[in-house]
Amino acid sequence: MVTEVAPGLHRMALPLGIHGVETVSAYLLAGGDGRDTLVDCGIAAAATPDGDPGPDGTAALEEALLACGSGLERIERLVVTHAHIDHFGLAGEVVRRSGGQLLMHRSTELDLAKYADPEEAVDRRELMLADHGLYGPELTESSRGLCDWLPVMPSIGRPSTLLDGGERIVVGDRSWEVVHTPGHSPGHICLWSATDRLLCSGDHLLQVVSPPVTFERGFETDPMGSYLESLERVGTLAPDLVLPGHGAPFRDGARRAASISRNKLRRLTQIREMVEARERTATELTAELFPTAMTAAQRHFAMAEILAYLAHHEVRGVLARGRRPDGVFVWRASEV
């Protein structure tokens, strides 16, 4: 599905169909001179009923670009909001076929390293979850979610330009500022057009769900703190129209940022009070907060976000962790 959401700016809802997520939204910024900019690119998903995605998997993207009056040959640059596969999977193919530049934040190297050595990334995740009390088949299944995505990424895109935040990208009559918004991913960025108050938000702001903030060993020490600061930064911009990475565009970005922040802060308080009442492992907290049956992917997201909440409290000296005799981390109120 392709819709023009602002003059010279099209949303392309590209198929996903993995882990219950139907589509990812990519955006085509028309340059007006045959040099367009693509924001995110989706995965190697089939566009035809017979399930044939084409030799390089770009069929769905090519069809959407054509509906926008563009094509891969017109892509001057691809800007990836963050290096999660649903937003990044076709980046290597887009760059190869278009000859365009690939722009990503320099902290996306943390995610790119996972794709370069997925088994090492799975082992690291498995060790982390085991340290916090997950065992058996649930541990194995929850650790290997990355492998579900790898078949839809034909190649690993390598950025030609590394961003830090603050850069300006001019496309046609619009100037977009790169806003670094870590939390959902260390290298997450948004694109901000101050003239018409448009925000390409990636997964930083979503309308229907609160974006997951997951703790990954070896990444940020306090991703929840980074996310809350990023929400405040974007709320101050007060976007009139938000162009999210999933779902349709929506109005009043400041209101949505404040709502997500309140939800995260409420959960922070709830987890602190639970641990202060009785010491718990992260696995025990997950079972209490999410008592219904979950898929392996859902269990990983839930547990990793709980670890992000716990890390936020640990960094501030509110909660502390120690090892039980079996080696599992247990969380308790700080004695300081």
XYZ file of C-alpha atoms in Angstrom, residues 63-311:
249
model
C 6.527 -2.326 -6.820
C 6.026 0.283 -4.093
C 8.677 2.607 -5.537
C 7.052 2.380 -8.956
C 3.708 3.379 -7.419
C 5.473 6.458 -6.010
C 6.787 7.378 -9.462
C 10.306 6.332 -8.516
C 12.522 3.271 -8.765
C 15.727 1.800 -7.401
C 17.742 3.593 -10.100
C 16.530 6.944 -8.695
C 17.619 6.309 -5.094
C 20.480 8.695 -4.305
C 20.631 7.729 -0.642
C 19.097 5.262 1.774
C 18.739 6.440 5.374
C 18.184 3.628 7.875
C 16.592 4.699 11.158
C 18.089 1.701 12.962
C 19.670 -1.613 12.045
C 16.885 -3.964 13.082
C 16.301 -6.314 10.166
C 12.710 -5.242 9.428
C 13.980 -1.722 8.672
C 17.364 -2.693 7.292
C 17.108 -6.118 5.658
C 17.267 -4.975 2.024
C 19.819 -2.200 2.569
C 22.655 -4.088 0.903
C 20.558 -4.859 -2.182
C 19.204 -1.297 -2.439
C 22.720 0.142 -2.383
C 24.041 -2.460 -4.804
C 21.317 -1.881 -7.367
C 20.916 1.892 -6.996
C 24.550 2.888 -6.520
C 23.311 5.213 -3.777
C 24.769 6.009 -0.382
C 23.782 4.253 2.845
C 23.498 6.548 5.864
C 23.324 5.106 9.382
C 24.305 6.207 12.866
C 27.757 5.018 13.887
C 26.327 3.097 16.874
C 24.526 0.755 14.486
C 27.837 -1.122 14.350
C 26.646 -2.939 17.477
C 23.715 -4.421 15.556
C 25.717 -5.032 12.380
C 28.151 -7.150 14.386
C 25.268 -9.471 15.305
C 24.476 -10.124 11.659
C 28.121 -10.690 10.796
C 28.380 -13.401 13.495
C 24.836 -14.500 14.422
C 25.924 -17.577 16.370
C 28.070 -15.451 18.668
C 25.120 -13.077 19.140
C 22.808 -15.989 19.987
C 25.359 -17.389 22.460
C 25.678 -13.994 24.158
C 21.909 -13.654 24.449
C 21.590 -17.218 25.772
C 24.205 -16.598 28.451
C 22.491 -13.380 29.485
C 19.041 -14.965 29.807
C 20.474 -17.997 31.649
C 22.226 -15.676 34.097
C 18.810 -14.240 34.917
C 17.059 -17.565 35.481
C 15.747 -18.845 32.145
C 16.406 -22.552 31.479
C 15.655 -25.465 29.166
C 13.749 -25.265 25.866
C 12.419 -21.807 26.754
C 15.994 -20.535 26.991
C 17.000 -22.014 23.626
C 13.873 -20.802 21.825
C 14.035 -17.299 23.330
C 17.694 -16.897 22.394
C 17.455 -17.812 18.725
C 14.920 -15.239 17.499
C 17.605 -13.487 15.474
C 17.915 -16.580 13.270
C 14.248 -16.293 12.245
C 15.049 -13.009 10.519
C 18.316 -13.824 8.772
C 16.756 -15.510 5.695
C 15.002 -12.244 4.794
C 18.278 -10.283 4.705
C 20.055 -11.193 1.424
C 23.227 -9.299 2.371
C 24.544 -7.051 5.125
C 24.441 -3.391 4.141
C 27.548 -1.425 5.073
C 27.103 2.317 5.671
C 29.010 4.685 3.409
C 28.263 7.615 5.730
C 28.223 7.376 9.523
C 25.995 9.846 11.344
C 26.325 11.342 14.818
C 23.150 13.400 14.961
C 22.773 17.046 14.031
C 23.547 16.574 10.325
C 21.188 18.055 7.728
C 19.958 16.194 4.666
C 18.410 18.284 1.902
C 15.890 16.516 -0.333
C 14.013 18.701 -2.804
C 12.607 21.696 -0.933
C 12.950 20.106 2.499
C 15.828 20.080 4.926
C 15.840 17.182 7.381
C 17.817 17.185 10.624
C 19.215 13.911 11.917
C 18.117 13.468 15.555
C 19.883 10.728 17.507
C 17.244 8.918 19.590
C 18.843 5.911 21.308
C 16.863 3.516 23.466
C 15.011 1.137 21.163
C 18.414 0.697 19.513
C 21.721 2.431 20.359
C 21.986 3.791 16.817
C 18.377 4.841 16.342
C 17.780 8.140 14.536
C 14.756 10.199 13.531
C 14.559 12.687 10.667
C 13.036 16.076 11.524
C 11.724 18.648 9.056
C 11.235 21.811 11.109
C 9.595 23.741 8.256
C 6.490 21.559 8.112
C 7.008 19.833 11.493
C 7.335 16.319 10.088
C 9.125 13.547 11.982
C 10.218 10.248 10.442
C 10.250 8.410 13.745
C 11.299 4.845 12.895
C 10.442 2.795 15.988
C 11.075 5.645 18.423
C 7.436 6.765 18.386
C 4.664 4.324 17.484
C 0.972 5.048 17.851
C -0.552 1.718 18.858
C 2.171 0.137 20.993
C 4.888 1.340 23.323
C 8.189 0.620 21.534
C 10.209 -2.067 23.300
C 13.414 -0.999 25.014
C 15.550 -4.097 25.292
C 18.703 -4.684 27.265
C 21.455 -6.476 25.354
C 24.698 -7.488 27.011
C 27.587 -5.493 25.594
C 25.377 -2.653 24.330
C 24.157 0.271 26.453
C 24.339 0.098 30.250
C 21.081 2.063 30.598
C 18.959 1.870 27.424
C 15.817 2.880 29.330
C 17.476 6.078 30.491
C 18.560 6.784 26.909
C 15.028 6.190 25.665
C 13.387 8.467 28.235
C 15.859 11.246 27.375
C 15.188 10.716 23.661
C 11.428 10.933 24.235
C 11.901 14.265 25.970
C 14.089 15.503 23.108
C 11.479 14.589 20.488
C 8.624 15.897 22.614
C 10.323 19.287 22.715
C 10.291 19.358 18.907
C 6.487 18.970 19.029
C 6.014 17.223 15.651
C 2.716 17.964 13.974
C 2.787 14.764 11.894
C 4.705 11.637 12.887
C 5.697 9.130 10.200
C 6.310 5.917 12.186
C 8.101 2.747 11.198
C 4.949 0.685 11.719
C 1.384 1.819 11.179
C -0.158 4.934 9.663
C 1.061 8.505 10.291
C -0.459 10.275 13.293
C -0.709 13.773 14.734
C 0.664 15.446 17.863
C 3.984 13.728 18.434
C 4.616 15.543 21.721
C 1.453 14.092 23.217
C 2.378 10.582 22.135
C 5.942 10.947 23.449
C 4.567 12.058 26.817
C 2.129 9.131 26.906
C 4.849 6.568 26.187
C 7.095 8.173 28.796
C 4.354 7.933 31.438
C 3.843 4.248 30.640
C 7.557 3.505 30.976
C 7.809 5.456 34.234
C 4.804 3.599 35.682
C 6.451 0.286 34.866
C 9.710 1.480 36.419
C 7.836 2.242 39.642
C 5.972 -1.072 39.567
C 9.161 -3.118 39.164
C 10.978 -1.166 41.869
C 8.117 -1.763 44.314
C 7.956 -5.465 43.479
C 11.684 -5.954 44.099
C 11.630 -3.837 47.261
C 8.815 -6.006 48.601
C 10.654 -9.256 47.882
C 13.854 -10.062 46.017
C 13.251 -11.610 42.606
C 15.000 -12.798 39.475
C 14.233 -11.232 36.104
C 12.547 -14.496 35.061
C 10.270 -14.368 38.106
C 9.365 -10.751 37.354
C 8.563 -11.694 33.765
C 6.262 -14.516 34.872
C 4.404 -12.247 37.299
C 4.024 -9.317 34.926
C 3.156 -11.454 31.880
C 1.205 -14.445 33.251
C -0.362 -15.487 29.936
C 1.332 -17.823 27.479
C 3.944 -16.162 25.254
C 5.820 -17.119 22.134
C 9.603 -17.380 22.351
C 9.981 -13.996 20.675
C 7.501 -12.366 23.042
C 9.268 -13.901 26.043
C 12.608 -12.515 24.913
C 11.210 -9.012 24.340
C 9.429 -9.038 27.705
C 12.426 -10.292 29.670
C 14.890 -8.019 27.879
C 12.748 -4.965 28.577
C 12.430 -5.927 32.239
C 16.220 -6.109 32.304
C 16.282 -2.584 30.859
C 14.085 -1.393 33.747
C 16.265 -3.180 36.291
C 19.464 -1.769 34.756
